[in-house]
XYZ file of C-alpha atoms in Angstrom:
518
model
C 3.908 56.847 -4.187
C 6.970 55.693 -6.173
C 6.715 53.398 -9.174
C 8.494 50.647 -7.197
C 6.092 50.972 -4.277
C 3.153 50.906 -6.678
C 4.470 47.763 -8.360
C 4.916 46.051 -5.007
C 1.381 46.982 -4.019
C 0.046 45.510 -7.254
C 2.013 42.319 -6.626
C 0.572 42.008 -3.127
C -2.962 42.543 -4.409
C -2.528 40.046 -7.210
C -1.161 37.425 -4.831
C -4.077 37.968 -2.496
C -6.510 37.525 -5.362
C -4.730 34.398 -6.595
C -4.904 32.878 -3.122
C -8.689 33.240 -3.186
C -8.889 30.912 -6.206
C -12.420 31.058 -7.554
C -13.466 33.718 -5.042
C -15.058 33.896 -1.635
C -18.487 32.587 -2.728
C -16.996 29.436 -4.207
C -14.813 28.987 -1.145
C -17.956 29.176 0.998
C -19.599 26.585 -1.261
C -16.557 24.308 -0.804
C -16.779 24.663 2.966
C -20.537 23.977 2.852
C -19.736 20.554 1.374
C -17.471 19.802 4.330
C -14.367 20.260 2.168
C -11.329 22.463 2.584
C -9.726 24.545 -0.136
C -6.492 23.520 -1.850
C -4.455 26.009 0.164
C -6.049 25.022 3.457
C -5.158 21.413 2.759
C -1.538 22.258 1.989
C -1.323 24.335 5.146
C -2.352 21.287 7.186
C -0.062 18.922 5.271
C 3.208 20.854 5.309
C 5.393 22.133 8.119
C 4.383 25.703 9.053
C 6.036 28.307 6.845
C 7.761 25.744 4.611
C 5.609 26.010 1.480
C 7.337 27.426 -1.597
C 4.778 27.982 -4.340
C 5.482 27.771 -8.058
C 3.542 29.165 -11.013
C 1.028 31.192 -9.010
C 0.405 33.454 -12.022
C 0.066 30.799 -14.734
C -3.134 31.208 -16.780
C -4.857 28.960 -19.280
C -4.546 29.653 -22.990
C -7.944 28.406 -24.140
C -10.140 30.657 -26.290
C -12.988 28.201 -26.940
C -16.586 28.367 -25.679
C -16.207 31.602 -23.727
C -13.045 30.572 -21.892
C -11.315 33.683 -23.234
C -13.438 35.789 -20.870
C -11.744 34.585 -17.698
C -8.103 33.820 -16.990
C -7.732 33.163 -13.239
C -4.186 33.077 -11.882
C -3.019 29.591 -10.994
C -5.534 27.885 -13.292
C -7.090 25.576 -10.720
C -4.062 23.965 -9.084
C -1.623 25.046 -6.375
C 1.864 23.596 -6.843
C 5.195 23.821 -5.070
C 7.369 22.210 -2.442
C 7.654 22.196 1.319
C 8.663 19.956 4.172
C 6.912 17.340 6.283
C 8.745 16.556 9.491
C 11.631 18.578 8.095
C 11.917 16.437 4.954
C 11.466 17.830 1.442
C 8.323 16.935 -0.531
C 6.785 18.230 -3.742
C 3.047 18.822 -3.839
C 0.123 19.794 -5.992
C -3.419 20.465 -4.811
C -6.262 20.872 -7.281
C -8.551 23.817 -6.557
C -12.206 22.924 -7.086
C -13.229 26.576 -6.721
C -11.618 27.352 -10.116
C -13.565 25.771 -13.010
C -14.345 22.772 -10.806
C -10.653 21.895 -10.668
C -10.923 20.711 -14.277
C -7.647 19.830 -15.923
C -6.350 22.084 -18.668
C -3.103 21.910 -20.587
C -1.568 24.590 -18.380
C -2.722 22.834 -15.213
C -1.036 19.658 -16.432
C 2.134 21.630 -17.166
C 2.169 22.920 -13.585
C 1.686 19.405 -12.197
C 4.325 17.967 -14.529
C 6.806 20.596 -13.384
C 6.638 19.506 -9.744
C 6.687 15.847 -10.810
C 9.887 16.509 -12.752
C 11.429 18.439 -9.860
C 10.542 15.677 -7.389
C 12.138 13.047 -9.618
C 15.214 15.166 -10.335
C 15.760 16.054 -6.680
C 14.839 12.674 -5.220
C 11.882 13.638 -3.042
C 8.333 12.272 -2.597
C 5.534 13.706 -4.731
C 2.078 14.153 -3.173
C -1.069 14.988 -5.118
C -4.288 16.239 -3.518
C -7.001 15.522 -6.093
C -10.283 17.441 -6.269
C -11.285 17.791 -9.897
C -14.283 17.503 -12.179
C -12.077 15.874 -14.814
C -10.745 17.062 -18.159
C -11.659 20.593 -19.171
C -14.086 19.910 -22.015
C -13.453 23.269 -23.686
C -9.829 22.280 -24.330
C -10.580 18.961 -26.006
C -7.502 17.004 -27.021
C -5.160 19.389 -25.188
C -6.647 18.315 -21.850
C -6.259 14.658 -22.784
C -2.655 15.284 -23.793
C -2.141 16.873 -20.386
C -3.312 13.726 -18.639
C -0.975 11.645 -20.782
C 1.986 13.806 -19.737
C 1.115 13.325 -16.061
C 0.694 9.557 -16.463
C 4.070 9.213 -18.165
C 5.764 10.953 -15.261
C 3.942 8.703 -12.802
C 5.412 5.753 -14.663
C 8.950 7.160 -14.851
C 8.871 8.022 -11.137
C 7.561 4.611 -10.088
C 10.077 2.818 -7.906
C 12.318 5.903 -7.824
C 10.454 8.294 -5.501
C 7.396 7.633 -3.315
C 4.191 8.881 -4.941
C 1.062 9.459 -2.871
C -2.404 10.452 -4.092
C -5.150 11.743 -1.817
C -8.644 11.952 -3.325
C -10.521 14.761 -1.599
C -13.397 15.243 -4.022
C -14.393 13.931 -7.438
C -11.908 11.942 -9.521
C -13.549 10.466 -12.610
C -12.800 9.307 -16.132
C -9.186 9.333 -17.256
C -8.196 11.255 -14.115
C -8.374 8.054 -12.055
C -5.330 6.583 -13.750
C -2.794 8.913 -12.160
C -3.717 7.833 -8.600
C -3.806 4.223 -9.797
C -0.204 4.596 -10.984
C 1.045 6.022 -7.691
C 2.211 3.987 -4.713
C -0.545 4.821 -2.244
C -4.042 6.217 -2.646
C -6.103 7.749 0.146
C -9.778 8.711 0.006
C -12.087 10.664 2.307
C -15.391 9.036 3.187
C -18.583 10.703 1.940
C -16.823 13.521 0.061
C -14.583 11.736 -2.455
C -15.246 9.228 -5.203
C -13.438 7.538 -8.087
C -14.876 5.843 -11.165
C -14.268 5.597 -14.883
C -17.909 6.149 -15.835
C -20.444 7.921 -13.648
C -23.888 6.763 -12.470
C -25.702 8.347 -15.432
C -23.543 6.510 -17.982
C -23.817 3.253 -16.057
C -27.602 3.539 -16.081
C -27.769 4.340 -19.798
C -25.504 1.436 -20.778
C -26.387 -1.306 -18.297
C -29.643 -0.123 -16.760
C -28.108 -0.371 -13.309
C -29.166 2.369 -10.891
C -26.361 3.349 -8.529
C -25.266 6.566 -6.837
C -21.766 8.030 -6.677
C -20.986 6.634 -3.237
C -22.151 3.125 -4.149
C -20.243 3.205 -7.420
C -16.940 4.692 -6.335
C -16.964 5.962 -2.757
C -14.130 5.547 -0.290
C -15.733 2.631 1.565
C -16.349 0.736 -1.686
C -12.775 1.148 -2.908
C -11.319 0.369 0.523
C -13.203 -2.905 1.012
C -14.318 -4.221 -2.389
C -11.990 -3.096 -5.179
C -8.843 -2.367 -3.196
C -8.276 0.748 -5.312
C -7.644 2.862 -2.214
C -5.190 1.907 0.501
C -6.650 4.173 3.195
C -10.187 5.468 3.776
C -10.241 8.411 6.179
C -13.220 9.778 8.074
C -12.132 13.368 7.460
C -9.665 15.440 5.473
C -7.672 16.021 8.640
C -7.365 12.284 9.214
C -6.299 11.739 5.598
C -3.554 14.342 5.917
C -2.368 12.877 9.225
C -2.181 9.469 7.532
C 0.010 10.884 4.750
C 2.348 12.378 7.340
C 2.484 9.113 9.270
C 3.051 7.083 6.093
C 5.982 9.270 5.047
C 7.655 8.652 8.412
C 8.280 5.058 7.308
C 9.492 5.849 3.783
C 12.835 6.988 2.365
C 13.088 10.074 0.184
C 13.936 7.934 -2.833
C 15.155 4.505 -3.897
C 18.812 5.316 -3.166
C 18.334 6.301 0.452
C 17.438 4.358 3.592
C 14.184 4.963 5.408
C 14.429 7.419 8.319
C 15.501 5.997 11.660
C 13.213 6.561 14.630
C 14.527 6.557 18.172
C 12.760 4.152 20.511
C 12.966 3.243 24.175
C 11.454 -0.190 23.476
C 14.158 -2.731 24.469
C 15.508 -4.990 21.733
C 15.497 -7.934 24.125
C 11.940 -7.437 25.333
C 10.165 -10.799 25.612
C 6.452 -11.563 25.658
C 5.423 -14.738 27.457
C 1.918 -14.447 25.998
C 3.307 -15.506 22.625
C 4.224 -18.905 24.019
C 0.537 -19.739 24.358
C -1.093 -17.676 21.606
C -1.284 -20.546 19.096
C -4.181 -22.874 20.069
C -3.588 -26.594 20.532
C -6.372 -27.240 18.048
C -4.837 -26.555 14.590
C -8.266 -25.595 13.256
C -8.846 -22.896 15.863
C -8.180 -19.275 14.962
C -6.180 -16.629 16.798
C -5.533 -12.960 16.037
C -2.309 -12.191 14.169
C -2.568 -8.523 15.176
C -1.607 -9.579 18.699
C 1.621 -11.085 17.382
C 2.460 -8.032 15.291
C 1.776 -5.664 18.169
C 3.976 -7.743 20.436
C 7.122 -7.735 18.306
C 7.226 -4.224 16.760
C 8.462 -1.078 18.486
C 5.946 0.271 21.002
C 3.202 -1.861 19.448
C 2.799 0.767 16.680
C 1.653 -0.570 13.305
C 0.410 1.404 10.285
C -1.779 -1.001 8.365
C -2.182 -0.634 4.593
C -5.323 -1.884 2.823
C -6.921 -2.556 6.196
C -10.435 -3.234 4.898
C -9.426 -5.180 1.786
C -8.579 -8.906 1.693
C -8.491 -9.180 5.471
C -7.086 -12.704 5.334
C -3.668 -11.128 4.898
C -2.224 -8.160 6.794
C 0.308 -5.720 5.364
C 1.710 -2.509 6.764
C 4.644 -0.620 8.227
C 6.271 -0.675 11.628
C 9.617 0.003 13.252
C 11.863 -2.610 14.802
C 14.680 -1.174 16.896
C 14.059 2.111 15.095
C 14.331 0.673 11.587
C 11.406 0.843 9.197
C 10.095 -2.589 8.154
C 7.275 -3.914 6.033
C 5.110 -6.529 7.734
C 3.277 -9.235 5.764
C 1.231 -11.690 7.818
C -1.464 -14.267 7.233
C -4.549 -13.692 9.398
C -5.890 -17.005 10.786
C -9.007 -15.209 12.064
C -10.214 -14.583 8.459
C -10.647 -17.484 6.017
C -8.203 -19.384 8.245
C -5.463 -17.238 6.694
C -5.812 -18.913 3.300
C -4.502 -17.001 0.286
C -7.020 -15.958 -2.341
C -6.908 -13.700 -5.405
C -7.252 -10.422 -3.550
C -4.876 -11.350 -0.743
C -2.225 -12.379 -3.254
C -2.522 -9.122 -5.201
C -2.552 -7.035 -2.050
C 0.554 -8.635 -0.582
C 2.449 -8.759 -3.888
C 2.084 -5.037 -4.491
C 3.174 -4.244 -0.949
C 6.214 -6.529 -1.171
C 7.270 -4.913 -4.439
C 6.942 -1.423 -2.956
C 9.110 -2.344 0.025
C 11.690 -3.929 -2.265
C 11.807 -0.820 -4.477
C 12.455 1.452 -1.503
C 14.923 -0.569 0.575
C 12.476 -1.482 3.334
C 13.189 -4.914 4.888
C 10.378 -7.457 4.944
C 9.227 -9.376 8.003
C 6.821 -12.173 7.097
C 4.663 -14.000 9.651
C 3.303 -17.249 8.238
C 0.256 -19.266 9.176
C -1.272 -20.353 5.880
C -3.250 -23.543 5.203
C -3.085 -23.116 1.429
C -4.817 -21.299 -1.396
C -8.573 -20.846 -1.185
C -10.249 -23.561 -3.302
C -13.288 -23.283 -5.566
C -14.447 -22.415 -9.056
C -14.698 -18.712 -8.264
C -11.012 -18.607 -7.429
C -9.932 -20.775 -10.351
C -12.053 -18.857 -12.876
C -10.717 -15.617 -11.442
C -7.126 -16.743 -12.150
C -5.889 -17.605 -8.674
C -2.965 -19.293 -10.428
C -1.806 -16.053 -12.038
C -2.583 -13.941 -8.996
C -0.868 -16.326 -6.616
C 2.138 -16.223 -8.931
C 2.300 -12.448 -8.417
C 3.071 -12.938 -4.742
C 5.506 -15.727 -5.526
C 7.239 -13.480 -8.042
C 7.308 -10.481 -5.727
C 9.075 -12.368 -2.952
C 11.373 -14.177 -5.357
C 12.638 -10.986 -7.004
C 12.945 -8.966 -3.780
C 16.535 -8.213 -2.791
C 15.863 -6.399 0.498
C 16.486 -8.250 3.768
C 13.776 -10.876 4.251
C 13.095 -12.455 7.642
C 10.343 -15.059 7.841
C 8.755 -16.664 10.887
C 6.406 -19.629 10.471
C 4.087 -19.683 13.454
C 1.858 -22.621 12.659
C 0.733 -23.842 9.231
C 2.860 -23.639 6.128
C 1.175 -25.949 3.666
C 1.760 -26.649 -0.010
C 2.322 -23.920 -2.553
C 1.189 -21.323 -0.050
C 4.225 -22.161 2.088
C 6.459 -21.524 -0.897
C 5.012 -18.131 -1.861
C 5.282 -16.762 1.697
C 9.006 -15.948 1.491
C 10.398 -19.433 1.936
C 14.132 -20.207 1.859
C 13.971 -21.215 -1.809
C 12.730 -17.716 -2.742
C 15.957 -16.311 -1.317
C 14.593 -15.801 2.153
C 17.564 -14.632 4.195
C 16.646 -15.849 7.676
C 13.759 -18.253 8.168
C 12.630 -19.087 11.679
C 9.864 -21.334 12.947
C 8.010 -21.634 16.205
C 7.787 -25.125 17.777
C 4.112 -25.157 16.724
C 5.029 -24.865 13.017
C 3.719 -27.482 10.595
C 5.487 -27.372 7.232
C 4.169 -29.943 4.774
C 2.462 -30.460 1.440
C -0.924 -30.472 3.173
C -2.631 -30.995 6.528
C -2.715 -34.394 8.190
C -6.373 -35.198 7.407
C -6.042 -34.521 3.722
C -2.700 -36.271 3.427
C -3.937 -39.469 5.079
C -7.016 -39.564 2.848
C -4.784 -39.339 -0.222
C -1.999 -41.662 0.911
C -4.075 -44.386 2.540
C -7.394 -44.232 0.731
C -6.915 -47.693 -0.815
C -5.916 -49.268 2.506
C -8.987 -47.854 4.254
C -11.342 -48.952 1.465
C -9.959 -52.489 1.566
C -10.677 -52.721 5.309
C -13.799 -50.594 5.909
C -14.421 -52.026 9.370
C -11.070 -50.743 10.596
C -10.966 -47.668 8.383
C -11.316 -45.272 11.295
C -8.532 -46.938 13.255
C -6.286 -46.959 10.204
C -7.030 -43.288 9.633
C -6.198 -42.297 13.225
C -2.987 -44.348 13.302
C -1.763 -43.024 9.954
C -2.706 -39.480 10.957
C -0.639 -39.804 14.127
C 2.331 -41.001 12.077
C 1.975 -38.096 9.676
C 1.666 -35.547 12.485
C 4.759 -36.916 14.220
C 6.652 -36.454 10.965
C 5.331 -33.114 9.757
C 3.358 -31.382 12.543
C 6.542 -29.810 13.785
C 9.309 -27.740 12.211
C 12.158 -30.188 12.666
C 12.008 -31.959 9.297
C 12.425 -28.582 7.606
C 15.118 -27.564 10.088
C 17.064 -30.805 9.536
C 17.245 -30.020 5.827
C 18.275 -26.397 6.352
C 15.010 -24.928 5.070
C 14.481 -23.401 8.514
C 17.491 -21.660 10.062
C 16.348 -22.093 13.636
C 13.384 -23.118 15.765
C 12.820 -20.296 18.228
C 10.821 -19.807 21.384
C 7.862 -17.549 20.550
C 8.492 -15.187 23.473
C 11.871 -14.283 21.930
C 10.566 -13.475 18.466
C 11.145 -9.713 18.667
C 14.783 -10.132 19.695
C 15.536 -12.802 17.095
C 13.941 -10.866 14.218
C 15.716 -7.622 15.163
C 19.055 -9.390 15.451
C 18.540 -10.943 12.022
C 17.676 -7.546 10.548
C 20.816 -6.028 12.071
C 22.926 -8.765 10.497
C 21.289 -8.133 7.117
C 21.601 -4.335 7.204
C 24.466 -4.379 4.692
C 22.949 -6.989 2.390
C 23.870 -6.795 -1.304
C 22.307 -9.092 -3.858
C 22.750 -9.025 -7.629
C 20.025 -9.872 -10.130
C 20.537 -10.827 -13.790
C 20.772 -7.884 -16.185
C 17.452 -7.253 -17.931
C 15.454 -4.451 -19.492
C 12.565 -5.209 -17.147
C 10.793 -8.236 -15.790
C 7.606 -9.816 -17.092
C 5.549 -10.025 -13.933
C 2.535 -12.346 -14.301
C -0.161 -9.700 -14.653
């Protein structure tokens, strides 16, 4: 055997060993937990044969607490690039079979390398997290590694899409990288995120809670809003990433990919003409409206289980990617609260950063009242949504279906927040408040002075108010609404508006950065 042949054989053997990570026994243990290995996950995520791996032979440099006895190739993370649907992405997948996926300085250097390459080459960066946290044996070096990753998350924000998928433990300082990325996915029953674990919580507060109750996927999907998607399996999580990327551009300088559709632009839906109930206090399902107007009824909802009184997500309209924001009358009457405002504001800002037009469907009776909301800073949180729409320079098309009351009307992409095209259905009611409340404020003295006829006065004044404001024509007469449209034509009118706005350019005042009301 020649020296060259021998060297090649050694290379092949070393690669094979590196691909086994922590070894076959630990791989079996990973599978026993219902989890895939880092390489298996990347194989599912990327187009077949497209993965180009970097730094397979990197080893840690720690000599503390027995670490000098083992130097596995790769050091607990698989990094590189590949394609999804033929489009370039950069990836890293933590390998729990190697020292529990704990983060070392060299692991952070590997992750930072692909972050830098993604930013430099204008491609999305996807992280598959499965780690026990900082490698204790490395002390401050591990913490420094996290800091380097966080800084790159910040520098990449708004420049390239960043997606985090939690497929195992993610605790302590490690949680901040996913929190800094654009979208976080979790897998039910096998992943969790928290700053301090159950043992620490019990020792400090006395509260007894398990990992799933403290930071499981269902908790973060419905209660905290930390995760945008909660998948039933790793396969579903990976499919969601692939689907999500189909709506997103490679970076902030490129348009989102166009998708061919056979769904006619001029398709009408007569059911929309009767979807809004005659009774203004009766609910209907906004999902039916969304499904009716988007291409092929396909809608990828974001934050589905969190703040259900507002709906956000991606769709295509005549092949173009759009962000949908819609009040949901079937939950809390569609009123805006703290969580709904935060949820929608973050989504609006993402779409604005990545050139994705916004379609807003409005049916909002106001902000949710009460001490809980006021003490929780509904003013500041509502201002986040107001700010997000006001600063957005992407095309903005708004349709008011029914209620648009008070400050909530303003924050939902009204004309004064530089809404480009604002439509209303004939059922729209745009006013400071609903008729009942307005009459009680405006004519309280008159009714008290004539208690015997108070009911008659109330009904007469209410009728006057409804004739004035329980329609969209006052707003249309003043130019705040560009047109009153027949509901059945909504898809066609919105698409035509988006086509007109495709070349939109809007300048903003020069500034270092804004001061969003946080």
